[in-house]
Amino acid sequence: MANLSSISSHIPSTQPQWVKRFAKLGLAAKGVVYCLVGILAFMAAFEIGGSSEQNVDKQGVFRFILDQPFGQILLALVGVGLVCYALWRLTQALLDNEHKGTDAKGIGRRIGYAFSGLVYGSLAYGCLRMVLGSRGNQGGGNSRQTLVREALQKPFGQWLVGGIGLCIIGIGLYQIYRALSGKYLKNIQTSSIKTELKAMIIRSGKIGYVARGIVWGLIGYLFIKAAREAKASEAGGSSTAFAFLEKASYGSYLLGAVALGLFCYGIFMFVRARYEVINTNS
């Protein structure tokens, strides 16, 4: 038996290594985007450099990258990374290389992977369009408002928009649950992280997932508000959520705290790219 184990350990792996490469590139690109979202949101919170929370979303981040020296090349790299992330998520959904199975819970998780893949595929498309010369006149918030406006005109449209809002809040609560339960560390090889950095990295991930959950929750609340008031202008994306947050008491400090949390989330994406175990067997 020992000899068989020794022989099998020398058999070359037939795992599709491109899945692992795509996952790591995608997570790194996602880290870049969230770090910049956090930085721009923090600048907007305290009006540094004339920044406004109205433009702090992923499209705003793409425009920011494009305006930098060699911005077209940098943005193209981010776009390719986001394509890789989308393909990895779709692979998880279709090939089930995370072994979630075909029961109700497994199908639910795989649908979540597919949804994530489609969302980031759409982001990658918008990113690469900017690289090719389209500045993207309409932001993510406006496109959501257009969808909500069309939905509100349908029969039971308010209920539909309200239901979408509840689903978005559910996603936010799940992000917070992952943070507080420690499930966000499930596939991370924490034993490989240097001891002096481990506590800080684990804390940054927890803070990041909580901040992301708060943003999802705010977006969901704004959808419900749009449904209740039958006003599509109340709905939106992260920039709308940031604007709503800043209008609250001590809003600049609240937005600044969430911004730092999103920056932490971006940093943790780099940690995932380095230390996460990527399953490639279908």
Phi, psi and omega in degrees: 000320179297320180295319178299319179297321180295319180294315183295330180290343180261359178285129181299141180290137177258011180295141179289096185295341178297330178298315180296317180295317179298317181299314183292317176297318181296316179296322178295317178297319177297322177299317178301312183298313183289326176298317180290322175302315179298315181296313182293323178294321178295318177297320179293323182299321183247019175052047178271126178067023178071019181288149179233141181293343181296336182252012183265082171216186184293325176295322176297322177297318179298318178296321178299314180297317183297330182279354180276162173304136184058029185300323181296318179293315180298317181292324177297320178296318178297317180299316178297319178299320179291325174299316179299318180297316180298316180294322177298314180296319179293325176297317177301321182288315189274320183265349180054046179283358171266359177057048178280339176087189184240015173281178186301316181295317180295317178297321178299316179296319181291326174296321177299319177297317181297317179299315178299318179299318180292320179298311182286334172296318177296318177298317180298320179299313179297320179298312183289332173297320177297320179301323183274003172120349178271122182280350179069081184293331185253121181282173180298322180298317180294321179294324177294319179297323177297316179297318179295320180299317179293321180295321182295339180276352181273162173301136182059027183299321180296320178295320180297311180296319177298321178295320176298318178300318178295322177297319180294319176298320177301320177297318179298316179296324178294322177299317179293320177300316179301321180294309187287332180274347182084004182294341179294345179263003191307315185255012181269132176279078184296335180293340180273349181278139179303137185304318184290343180256342190302310183299318181294319181294316179298319179294320181296322178296316180298312179299318182298314180293324177296314180299318179295322177297321178297317180296315176302317180299318178295318178298317178297317178300319181293327175295317179296321177297318177298321179293315183296320182265357182054042180232109182296334182294343179283337182277168178167191180254212185295323180296322177294320178296319179296318179297319178298318182295320183290337179283348180286170175299134184056034186302321180298320180289322178296314179295320178299319179294317178295321179299316177298323177296319179292325174297317177299321178298318178299316178300320181292333175296324175294322177298316178298318179300327183273320192243356183283142174278115182263115178281133182238351179280128176263000000 
